[in-house]
Short mmCIF file of C-alpha atoms and ligand atoms in Angstrom, two decimals:
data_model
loop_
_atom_site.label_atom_id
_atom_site.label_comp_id
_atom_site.label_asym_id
_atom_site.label_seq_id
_atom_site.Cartn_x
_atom_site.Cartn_y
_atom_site.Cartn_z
CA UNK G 1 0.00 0.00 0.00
CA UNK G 2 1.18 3.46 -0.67
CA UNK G 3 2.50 5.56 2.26
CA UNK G 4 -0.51 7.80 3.74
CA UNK G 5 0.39 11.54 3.79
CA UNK G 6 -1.03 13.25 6.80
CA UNK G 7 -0.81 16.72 6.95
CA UNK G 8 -0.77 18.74 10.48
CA UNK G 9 -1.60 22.88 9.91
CA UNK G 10 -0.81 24.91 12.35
CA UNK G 11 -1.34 28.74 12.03
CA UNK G 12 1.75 30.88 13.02
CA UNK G 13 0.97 33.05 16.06
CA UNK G 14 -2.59 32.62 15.80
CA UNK G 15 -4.48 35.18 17.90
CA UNK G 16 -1.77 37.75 17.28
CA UNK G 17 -2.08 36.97 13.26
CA UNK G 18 -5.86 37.44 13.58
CA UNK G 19 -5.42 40.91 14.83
CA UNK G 20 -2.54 41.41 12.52
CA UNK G 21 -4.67 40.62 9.66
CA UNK G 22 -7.96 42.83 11.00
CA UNK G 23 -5.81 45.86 11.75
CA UNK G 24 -2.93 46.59 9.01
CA UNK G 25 -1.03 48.90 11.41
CA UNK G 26 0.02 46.49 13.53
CA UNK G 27 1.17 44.45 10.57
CA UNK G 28 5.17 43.96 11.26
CA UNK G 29 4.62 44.94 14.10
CA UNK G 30 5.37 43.70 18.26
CA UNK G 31 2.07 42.23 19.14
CA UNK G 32 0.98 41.10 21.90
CA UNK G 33 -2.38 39.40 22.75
CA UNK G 34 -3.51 39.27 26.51
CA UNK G 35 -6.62 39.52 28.37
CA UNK G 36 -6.35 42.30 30.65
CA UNK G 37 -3.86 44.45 31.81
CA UNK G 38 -3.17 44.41 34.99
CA UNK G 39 0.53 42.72 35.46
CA UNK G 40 -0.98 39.59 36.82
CA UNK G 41 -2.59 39.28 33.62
CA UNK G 42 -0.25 36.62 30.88
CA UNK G 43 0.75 36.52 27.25
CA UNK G 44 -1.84 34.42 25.10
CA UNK G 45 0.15 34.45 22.29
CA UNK G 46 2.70 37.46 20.38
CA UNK G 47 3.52 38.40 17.42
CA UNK G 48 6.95 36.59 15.82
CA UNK G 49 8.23 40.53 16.01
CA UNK G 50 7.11 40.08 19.53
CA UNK G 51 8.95 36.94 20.01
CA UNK G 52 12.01 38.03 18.78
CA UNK G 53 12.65 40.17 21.87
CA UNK G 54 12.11 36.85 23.78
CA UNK G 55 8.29 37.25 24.59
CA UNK G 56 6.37 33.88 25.22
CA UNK G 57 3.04 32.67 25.35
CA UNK G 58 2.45 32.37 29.47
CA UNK G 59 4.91 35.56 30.28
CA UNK G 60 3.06 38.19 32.45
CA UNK G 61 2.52 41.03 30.60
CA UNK G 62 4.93 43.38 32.73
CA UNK G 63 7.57 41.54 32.26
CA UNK G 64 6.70 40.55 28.18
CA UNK G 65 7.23 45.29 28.54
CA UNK G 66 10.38 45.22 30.09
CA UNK G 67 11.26 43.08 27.08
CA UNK G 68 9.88 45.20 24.39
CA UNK G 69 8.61 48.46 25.85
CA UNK G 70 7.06 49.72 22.73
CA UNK G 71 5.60 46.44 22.35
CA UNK G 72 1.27 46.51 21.26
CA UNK G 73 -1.08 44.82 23.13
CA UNK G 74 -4.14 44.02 21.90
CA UNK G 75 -7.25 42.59 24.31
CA UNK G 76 -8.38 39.12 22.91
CA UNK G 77 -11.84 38.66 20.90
CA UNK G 78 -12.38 35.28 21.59
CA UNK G 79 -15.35 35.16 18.63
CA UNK G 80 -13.19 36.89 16.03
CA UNK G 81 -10.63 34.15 16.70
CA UNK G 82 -12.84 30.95 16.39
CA UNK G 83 -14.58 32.61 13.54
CA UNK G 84 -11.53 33.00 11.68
CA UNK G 85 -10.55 29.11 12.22
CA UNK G 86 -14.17 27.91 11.05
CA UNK G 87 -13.79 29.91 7.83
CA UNK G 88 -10.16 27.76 7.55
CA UNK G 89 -11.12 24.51 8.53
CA UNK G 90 -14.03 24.91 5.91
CA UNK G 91 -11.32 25.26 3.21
CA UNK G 92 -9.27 22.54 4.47
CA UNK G 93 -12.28 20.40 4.38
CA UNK G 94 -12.78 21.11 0.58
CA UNK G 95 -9.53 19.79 0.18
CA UNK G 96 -9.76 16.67 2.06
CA UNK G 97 -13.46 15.16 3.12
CA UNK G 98 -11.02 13.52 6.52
CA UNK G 99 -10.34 16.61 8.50
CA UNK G 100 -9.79 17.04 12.21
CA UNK G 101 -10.04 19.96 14.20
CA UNK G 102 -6.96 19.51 16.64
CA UNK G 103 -7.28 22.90 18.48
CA UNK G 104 -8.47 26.60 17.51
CA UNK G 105 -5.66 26.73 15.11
CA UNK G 106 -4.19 23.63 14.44
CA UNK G 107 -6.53 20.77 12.09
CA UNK G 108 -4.96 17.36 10.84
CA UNK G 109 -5.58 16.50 7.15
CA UNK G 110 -5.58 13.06 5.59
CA UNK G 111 -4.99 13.12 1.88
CA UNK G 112 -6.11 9.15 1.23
CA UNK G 113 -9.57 9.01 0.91
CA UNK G 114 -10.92 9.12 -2.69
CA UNK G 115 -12.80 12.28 -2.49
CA UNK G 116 -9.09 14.41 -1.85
CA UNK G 117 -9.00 17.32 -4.04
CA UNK G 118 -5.77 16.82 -4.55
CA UNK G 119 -3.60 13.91 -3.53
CA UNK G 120 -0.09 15.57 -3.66
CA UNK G 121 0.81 16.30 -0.23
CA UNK G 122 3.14 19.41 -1.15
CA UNK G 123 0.70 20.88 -4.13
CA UNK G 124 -1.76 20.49 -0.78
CA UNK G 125 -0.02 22.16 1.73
CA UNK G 126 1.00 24.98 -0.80
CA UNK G 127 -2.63 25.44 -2.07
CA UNK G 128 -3.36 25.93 2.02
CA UNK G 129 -0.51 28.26 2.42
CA UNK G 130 -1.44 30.33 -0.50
CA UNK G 131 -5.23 30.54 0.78
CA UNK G 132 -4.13 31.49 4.24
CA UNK G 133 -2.05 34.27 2.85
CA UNK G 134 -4.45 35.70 0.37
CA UNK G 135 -7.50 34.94 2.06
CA UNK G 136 -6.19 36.11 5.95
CA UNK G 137 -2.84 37.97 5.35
CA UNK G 138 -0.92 35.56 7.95
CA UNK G 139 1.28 32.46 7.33
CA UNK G 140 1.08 29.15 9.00
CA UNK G 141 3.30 25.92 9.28
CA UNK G 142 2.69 22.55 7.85
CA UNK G 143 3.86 19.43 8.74
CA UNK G 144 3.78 16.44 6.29
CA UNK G 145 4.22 12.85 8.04
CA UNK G 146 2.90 8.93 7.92
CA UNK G 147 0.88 9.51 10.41
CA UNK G 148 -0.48 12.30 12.70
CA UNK G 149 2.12 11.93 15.35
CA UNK G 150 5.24 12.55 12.66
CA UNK G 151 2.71 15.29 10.45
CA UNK G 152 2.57 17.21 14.10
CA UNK G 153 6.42 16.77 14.78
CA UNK G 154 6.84 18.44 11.41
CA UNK G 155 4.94 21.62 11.65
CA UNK G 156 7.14 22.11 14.47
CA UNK G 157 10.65 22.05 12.81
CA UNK G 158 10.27 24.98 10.93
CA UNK G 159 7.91 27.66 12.65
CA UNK G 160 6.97 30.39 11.61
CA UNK G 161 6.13 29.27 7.61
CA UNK G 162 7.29 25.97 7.84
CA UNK G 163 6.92 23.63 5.20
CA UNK G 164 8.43 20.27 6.38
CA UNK G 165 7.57 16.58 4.88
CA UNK G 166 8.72 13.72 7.07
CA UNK G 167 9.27 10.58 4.98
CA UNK G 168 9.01 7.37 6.63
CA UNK G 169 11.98 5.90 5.82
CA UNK G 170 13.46 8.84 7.55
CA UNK G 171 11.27 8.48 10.46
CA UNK G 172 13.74 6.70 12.32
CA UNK G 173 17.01 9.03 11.76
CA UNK G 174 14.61 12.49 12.91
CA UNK G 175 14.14 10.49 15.92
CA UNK G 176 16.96 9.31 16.92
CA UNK G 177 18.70 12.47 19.09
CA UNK G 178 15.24 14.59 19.32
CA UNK G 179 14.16 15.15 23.25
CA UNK G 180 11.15 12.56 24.02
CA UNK G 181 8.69 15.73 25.12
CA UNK G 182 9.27 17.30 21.52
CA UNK G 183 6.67 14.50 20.77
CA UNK G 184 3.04 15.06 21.21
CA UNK G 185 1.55 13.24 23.85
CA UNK G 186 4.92 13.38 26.01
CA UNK G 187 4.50 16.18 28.44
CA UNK G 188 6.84 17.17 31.46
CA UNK G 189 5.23 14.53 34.03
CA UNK G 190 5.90 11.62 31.63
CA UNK G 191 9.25 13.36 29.93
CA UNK G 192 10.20 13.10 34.17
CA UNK G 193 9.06 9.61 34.41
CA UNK G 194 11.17 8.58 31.54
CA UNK G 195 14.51 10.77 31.97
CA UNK G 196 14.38 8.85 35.70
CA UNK G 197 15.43 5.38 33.73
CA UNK G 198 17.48 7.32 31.57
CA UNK G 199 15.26 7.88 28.64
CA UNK G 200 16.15 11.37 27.22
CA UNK G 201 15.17 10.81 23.39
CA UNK G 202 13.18 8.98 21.02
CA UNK G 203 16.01 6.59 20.09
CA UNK G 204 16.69 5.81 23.63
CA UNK G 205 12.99 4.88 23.74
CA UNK G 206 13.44 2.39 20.72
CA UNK G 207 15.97 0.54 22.21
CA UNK G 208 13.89 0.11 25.12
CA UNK G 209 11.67 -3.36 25.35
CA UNK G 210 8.11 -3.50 25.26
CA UNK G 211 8.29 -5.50 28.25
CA UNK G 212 10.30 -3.16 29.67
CA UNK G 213 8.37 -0.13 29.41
CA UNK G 214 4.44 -2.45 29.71
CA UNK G 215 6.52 -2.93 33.65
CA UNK G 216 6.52 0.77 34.22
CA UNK G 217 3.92 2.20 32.81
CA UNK G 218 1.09 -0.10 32.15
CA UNK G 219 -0.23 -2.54 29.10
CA UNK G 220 -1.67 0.16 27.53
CA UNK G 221 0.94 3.10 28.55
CA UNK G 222 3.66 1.04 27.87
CA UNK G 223 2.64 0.13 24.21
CA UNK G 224 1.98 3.50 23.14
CA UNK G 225 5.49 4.37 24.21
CA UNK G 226 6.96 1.49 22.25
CA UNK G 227 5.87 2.62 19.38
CA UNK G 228 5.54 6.41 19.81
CA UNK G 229 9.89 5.59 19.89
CA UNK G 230 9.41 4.25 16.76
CA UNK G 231 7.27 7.48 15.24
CA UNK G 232 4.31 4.73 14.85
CA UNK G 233 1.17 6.53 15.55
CA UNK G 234 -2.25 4.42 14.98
CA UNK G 235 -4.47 6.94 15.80
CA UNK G 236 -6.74 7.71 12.49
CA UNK G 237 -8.23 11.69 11.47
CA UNK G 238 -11.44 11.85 13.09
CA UNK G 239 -13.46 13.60 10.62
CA UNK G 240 -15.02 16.62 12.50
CA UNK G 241 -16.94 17.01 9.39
CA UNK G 242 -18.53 13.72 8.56
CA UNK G 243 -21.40 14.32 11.47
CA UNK G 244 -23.22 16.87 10.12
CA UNK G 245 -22.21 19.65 12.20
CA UNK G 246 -25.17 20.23 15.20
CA UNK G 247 -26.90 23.34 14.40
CA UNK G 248 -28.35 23.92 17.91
CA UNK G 249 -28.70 22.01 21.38
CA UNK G 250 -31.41 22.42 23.11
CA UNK G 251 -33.63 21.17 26.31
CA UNK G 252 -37.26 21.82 26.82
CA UNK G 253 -39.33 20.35 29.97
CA UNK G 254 -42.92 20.77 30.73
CA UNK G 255 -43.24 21.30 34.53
CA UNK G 256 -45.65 18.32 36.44
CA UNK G 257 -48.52 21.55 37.18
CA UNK G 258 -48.62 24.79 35.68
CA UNK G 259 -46.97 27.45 38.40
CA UNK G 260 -46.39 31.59 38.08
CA UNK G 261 -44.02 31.02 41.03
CA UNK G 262 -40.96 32.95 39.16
CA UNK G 263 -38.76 30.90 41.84
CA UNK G 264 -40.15 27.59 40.19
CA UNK G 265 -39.71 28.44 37.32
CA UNK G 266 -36.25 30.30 37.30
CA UNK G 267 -34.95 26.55 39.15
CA UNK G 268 -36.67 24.53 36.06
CA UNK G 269 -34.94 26.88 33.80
CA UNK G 270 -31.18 26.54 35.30
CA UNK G 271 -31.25 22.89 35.04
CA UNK G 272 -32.34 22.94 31.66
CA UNK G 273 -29.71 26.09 31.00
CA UNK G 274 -26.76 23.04 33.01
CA UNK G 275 -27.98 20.45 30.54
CA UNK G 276 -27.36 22.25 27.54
CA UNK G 277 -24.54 23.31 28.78
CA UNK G 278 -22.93 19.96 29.72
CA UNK G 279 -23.71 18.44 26.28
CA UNK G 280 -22.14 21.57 24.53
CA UNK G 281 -19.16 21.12 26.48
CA UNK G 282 -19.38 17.15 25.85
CA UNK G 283 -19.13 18.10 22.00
CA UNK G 284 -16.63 20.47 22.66
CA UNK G 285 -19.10 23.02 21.60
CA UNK G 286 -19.90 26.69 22.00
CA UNK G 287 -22.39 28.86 20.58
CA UNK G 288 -23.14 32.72 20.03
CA UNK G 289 -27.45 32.17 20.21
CA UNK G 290 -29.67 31.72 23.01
CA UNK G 291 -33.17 30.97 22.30
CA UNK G 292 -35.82 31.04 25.06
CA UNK G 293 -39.08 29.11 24.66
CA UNK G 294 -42.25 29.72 27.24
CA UNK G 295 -45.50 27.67 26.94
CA UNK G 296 -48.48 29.29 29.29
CA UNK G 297 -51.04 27.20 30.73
CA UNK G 298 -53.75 28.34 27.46
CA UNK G 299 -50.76 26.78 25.27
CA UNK G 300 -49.48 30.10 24.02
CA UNK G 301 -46.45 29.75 23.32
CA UNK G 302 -43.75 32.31 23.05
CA UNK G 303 -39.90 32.14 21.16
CA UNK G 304 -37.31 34.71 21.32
CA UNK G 305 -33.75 34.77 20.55
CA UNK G 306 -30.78 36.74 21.62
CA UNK G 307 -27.51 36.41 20.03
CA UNK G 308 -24.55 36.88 22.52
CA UNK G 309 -21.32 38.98 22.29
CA UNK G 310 -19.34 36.20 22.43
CA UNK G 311 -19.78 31.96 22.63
CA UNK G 312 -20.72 31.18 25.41
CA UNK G 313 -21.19 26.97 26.64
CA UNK G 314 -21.56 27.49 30.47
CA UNK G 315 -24.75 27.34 32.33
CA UNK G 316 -25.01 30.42 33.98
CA UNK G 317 -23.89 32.62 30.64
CA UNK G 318 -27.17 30.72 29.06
CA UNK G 319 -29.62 31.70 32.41
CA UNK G 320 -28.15 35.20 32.08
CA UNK G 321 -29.65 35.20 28.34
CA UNK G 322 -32.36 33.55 28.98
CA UNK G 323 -33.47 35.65 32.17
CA UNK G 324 -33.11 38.76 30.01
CA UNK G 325 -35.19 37.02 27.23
CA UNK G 326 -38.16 36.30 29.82
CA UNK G 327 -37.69 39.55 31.55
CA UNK G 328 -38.16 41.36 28.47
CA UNK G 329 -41.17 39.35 27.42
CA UNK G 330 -42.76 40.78 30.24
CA UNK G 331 -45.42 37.77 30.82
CA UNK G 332 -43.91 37.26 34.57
CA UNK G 333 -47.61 36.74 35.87
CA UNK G 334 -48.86 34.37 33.50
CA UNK G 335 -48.92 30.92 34.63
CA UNK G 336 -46.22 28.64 32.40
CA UNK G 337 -46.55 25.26 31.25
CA UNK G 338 -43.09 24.23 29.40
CA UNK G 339 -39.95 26.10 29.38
CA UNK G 340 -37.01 25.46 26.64
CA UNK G 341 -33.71 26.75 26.19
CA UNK G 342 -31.10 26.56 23.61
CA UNK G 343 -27.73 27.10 21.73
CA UNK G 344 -26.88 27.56 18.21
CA UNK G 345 -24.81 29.40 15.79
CA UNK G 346 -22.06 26.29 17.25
CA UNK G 347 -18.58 26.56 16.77
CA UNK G 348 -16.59 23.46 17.94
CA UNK G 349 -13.33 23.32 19.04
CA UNK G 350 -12.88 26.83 20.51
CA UNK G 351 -12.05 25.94 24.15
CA UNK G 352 -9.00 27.43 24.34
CA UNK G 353 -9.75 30.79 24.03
CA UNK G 354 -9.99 31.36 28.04
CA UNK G 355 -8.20 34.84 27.86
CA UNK G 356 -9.35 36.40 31.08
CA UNK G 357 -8.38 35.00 34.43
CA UNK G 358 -11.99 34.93 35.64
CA UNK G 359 -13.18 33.19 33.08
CA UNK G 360 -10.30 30.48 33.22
CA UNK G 361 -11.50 29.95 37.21
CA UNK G 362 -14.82 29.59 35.93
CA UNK G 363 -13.85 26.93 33.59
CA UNK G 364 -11.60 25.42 36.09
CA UNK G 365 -14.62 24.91 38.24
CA UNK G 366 -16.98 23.88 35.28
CA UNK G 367 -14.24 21.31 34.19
CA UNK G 368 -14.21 19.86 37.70
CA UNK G 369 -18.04 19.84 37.87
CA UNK G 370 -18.14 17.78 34.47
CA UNK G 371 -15.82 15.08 36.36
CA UNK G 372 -17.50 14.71 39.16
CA UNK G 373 -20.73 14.47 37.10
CA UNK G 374 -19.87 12.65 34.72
CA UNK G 375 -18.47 10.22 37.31
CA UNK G 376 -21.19 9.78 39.64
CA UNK G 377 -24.22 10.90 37.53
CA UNK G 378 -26.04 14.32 36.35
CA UNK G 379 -26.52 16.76 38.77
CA UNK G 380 -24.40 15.10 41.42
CA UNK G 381 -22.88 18.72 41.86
CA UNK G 382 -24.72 21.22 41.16
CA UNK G 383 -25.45 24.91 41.85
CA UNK G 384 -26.65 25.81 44.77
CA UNK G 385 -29.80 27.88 43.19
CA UNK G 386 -30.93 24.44 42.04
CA UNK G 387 -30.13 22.46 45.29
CA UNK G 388 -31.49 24.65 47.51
CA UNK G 389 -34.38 25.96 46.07
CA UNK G 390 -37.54 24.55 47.25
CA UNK G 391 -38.49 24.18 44.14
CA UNK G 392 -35.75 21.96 43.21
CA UNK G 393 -36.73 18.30 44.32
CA UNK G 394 -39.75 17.54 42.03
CA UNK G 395 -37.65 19.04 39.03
CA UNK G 396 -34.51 17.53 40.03
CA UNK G 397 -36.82 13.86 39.39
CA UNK G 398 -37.88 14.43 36.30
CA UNK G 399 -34.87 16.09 34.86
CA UNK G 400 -31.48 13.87 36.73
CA UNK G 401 -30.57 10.99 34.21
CA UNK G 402 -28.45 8.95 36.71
CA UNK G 403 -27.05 9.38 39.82
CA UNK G 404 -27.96 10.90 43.31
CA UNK G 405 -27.31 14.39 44.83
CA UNK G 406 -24.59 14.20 47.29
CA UNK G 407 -23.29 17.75 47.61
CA UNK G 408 -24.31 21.19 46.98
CA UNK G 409 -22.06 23.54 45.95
CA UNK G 410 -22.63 26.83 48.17
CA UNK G 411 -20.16 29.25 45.59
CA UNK G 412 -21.83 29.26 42.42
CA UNK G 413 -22.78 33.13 41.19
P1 LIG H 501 -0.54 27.84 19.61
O1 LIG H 501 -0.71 27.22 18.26
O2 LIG H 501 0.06 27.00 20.70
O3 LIG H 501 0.35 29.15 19.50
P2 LIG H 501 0.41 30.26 18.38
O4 LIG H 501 -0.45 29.91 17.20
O5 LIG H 501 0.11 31.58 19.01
O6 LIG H 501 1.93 30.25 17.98
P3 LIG H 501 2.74 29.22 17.10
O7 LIG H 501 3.21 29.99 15.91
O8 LIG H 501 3.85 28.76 17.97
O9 LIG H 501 1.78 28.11 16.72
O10 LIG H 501 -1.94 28.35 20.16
C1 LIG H 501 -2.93 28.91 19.30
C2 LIG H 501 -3.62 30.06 19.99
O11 LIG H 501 -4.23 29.62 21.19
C3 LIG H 501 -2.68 31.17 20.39
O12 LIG H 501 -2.55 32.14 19.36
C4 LIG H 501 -3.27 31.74 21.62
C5 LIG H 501 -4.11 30.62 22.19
N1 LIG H 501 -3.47 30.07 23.41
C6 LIG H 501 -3.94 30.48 24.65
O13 LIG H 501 -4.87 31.26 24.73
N2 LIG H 501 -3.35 29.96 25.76
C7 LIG H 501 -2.32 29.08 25.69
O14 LIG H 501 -1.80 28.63 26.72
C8 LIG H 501 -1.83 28.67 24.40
C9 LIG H 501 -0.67 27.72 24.28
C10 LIG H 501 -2.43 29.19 23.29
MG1 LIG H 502 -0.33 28.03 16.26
#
């Protein structure tokens, strides 16, 4: 069989080439993309012109302006961002019908599959580059490889504008002296593990046994490391496109007796609001618009929208909307029947973009909620406007999937 050709795209300085590309002054310019500024406040990403004077994704910003004083800094717009990728990842999936979204900027791209627009893996990656550039104004680095795990080791090599095609007869000799972390997969816990038996590179791990390394770090750890040494990677492109991309999610629940008690009804609507928002997270989903859905008891029924200023995929961003929705219908008196909430305009894939600290502590505390959920059943943890509300116990039977309440979580605003 002929050698697959993976390709791994990853843009150069993403967030800082977005805003490079919207704005042509700071073209060529020191850019630097943060979320606030107060000195606490970190580096998302810089410009390369930025980089040269040694500033790094993760710096605090005072120190990234001892570096480079006259350095820019722009705040982050998380939707212009994801925006930008879903207009890319659209064009890369005209190329190839196997494309996988990696991270905000970063998609593998199998060429195999019949349907390939082109099966040349260089005439590919400089179609891409050429789009990028005319289409966006910023460059971005491609790595060609047998697999994903080589195709992602080569858009590394030559950053920023990197073009690099790993072979795989010539797998082994790129290996063979490169540190075991530059792999992905390998991060410092593991790259610790290993450099404590002496394993500092990828040809050190070849020469180690399976049996060996299945002793120390498990049947299934251990074969992945056998044959991550070797640059074998079996893990296929997971077409984000095949599914046909969800156009909204979406809860509605009709309540077991009609009720104008607005504390009834605002607990119905926050576990519909954590629903949605746990299954958007469980897609890796966010979306831009809420929709709001009210039945009354004479079956009126009422539908309004509200598009946000940025995506949102946590519960209380989709109450917030939602409240304002009902609020504005001004129907508070009426008795209601069914409520229904949802997302759309979806963008998947655009975790990352976390700029501002109190929105990363949010979604520290969301991510731990989603563990603990999803370990010992829906609604295990929840907010404490649900748990404690009065309201909360016939609601909390008709809407929990699995699981029992155990805790309430007192610190939710
Ligand atoms: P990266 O691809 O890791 O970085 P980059 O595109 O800025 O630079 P490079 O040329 O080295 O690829 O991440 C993509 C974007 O994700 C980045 O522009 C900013 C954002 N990001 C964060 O917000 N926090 C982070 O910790 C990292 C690593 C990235
Ligand atoms: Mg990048």
């Amino acid at each position: 069989m002929d050698e697959r050709h993976i390709l791994h795209i990853d843009m150069d300085a993403f967030f800082a080439s977005v805003e490079q590309s919207a704005n042509p002054f700071l073209r060529g310019k020191p850019v630097i993309v943060g979320g606030n500024r107060t000195l606490r406040s970190i580096v998302a990403t810089a410009s390369y012109e930025a980089r040269a004077f040694g500033i790094r994704t993760g710096m605090p910003l005072g120190q990234a302006f001892r570096l480079c004083p006259h350095a820019i800094l722009v705040m982050g717009d998380t939707s212009k961002y994801a925006d930008t990728s879903r207009r890319i990842f659209t064009f890369l999936n005209e190329i190839s019908p196997l494309v996988e979204i990696f991270s905000i900027d970063e998609a593998f791209l199998d060429l195999t599959p019949r349907g390939c627009l082109i099966r040349d893996p260089i005439e590919a990656a400089y179609l891409i580059k050429s789009m990028i550039r005319f289409d966006f104004h910023f460059t971005c680095s491609i790595g060609i490889g047998p697999n994903k795990l080589i195709a992602k080791l080569a858009s590394e090599m030559e950053k920023p504008d990197g073009l690099v095609w790993i072979r795989k007869k010539e797998v082994q000799g790129v290996l063979e002296k490169l540190p075991v972390d530059k792999l992905c997969g390998i991060g410092p816990h593991l790259k610790k593990r290993l450099a404590h038996i002496g394993i500092t590179t990828c040809g050190k791990l070849r020469r180690i046994s399976l049996k060996t390394l299945t002793k120390r770090f498990g049947i299934m750890g251990g074969r992945r490391l056998y044959q991550m040494g070797r640059g074998i990677s079996e893990s296929s492109v997971m077409p984000f496109f095949s599914e046909p991309l969800a156009k909204s999610m979406g809860h509605v629940h009709t309540l077991s007796h009609d009720t104008s008690d607005r504390e009834n009804i605002e607990t119905v609507l926050l576990m519909l609001c954590e629903k949605v928002a746990r299954r958007l997270r469980e897609k890796n989903f966010q979306g831009r618009v809420v929709t709001f859905v009210i039945r009354f008891s004479d079956f009126e029924t009422l539908s309004r929208q509200h598009a946000q200023p940025h995506l949102i995929d946590r519960a209380d961003e989709i109450l917030k909307a939602a409240l304002k929705i009902f609020s504005e219908m001004g129907c508070d008196h009426r008795a209601v029947r069914m409520l229904g909430v949802s997302v759309s305009n979806l963008v998947q894939g655009a975790r990352q973009l976390d700029l501002l600290e109190e929105d990363q502590s949010k979604r520290r505390l969301t991510e731990t909620l989603d563990e603990i959920n999803d370990k010992y059943g829906e609604f295990t943890m929840a907010p404490a406007a649900i748990t404690r509300s009065r309201a909360y116990e016939p609601h909390y039977d008709a809407l929990k999937t699995k699981g029992k309440l155990t805790h309430r979580l007192e610190t939710w605003d």
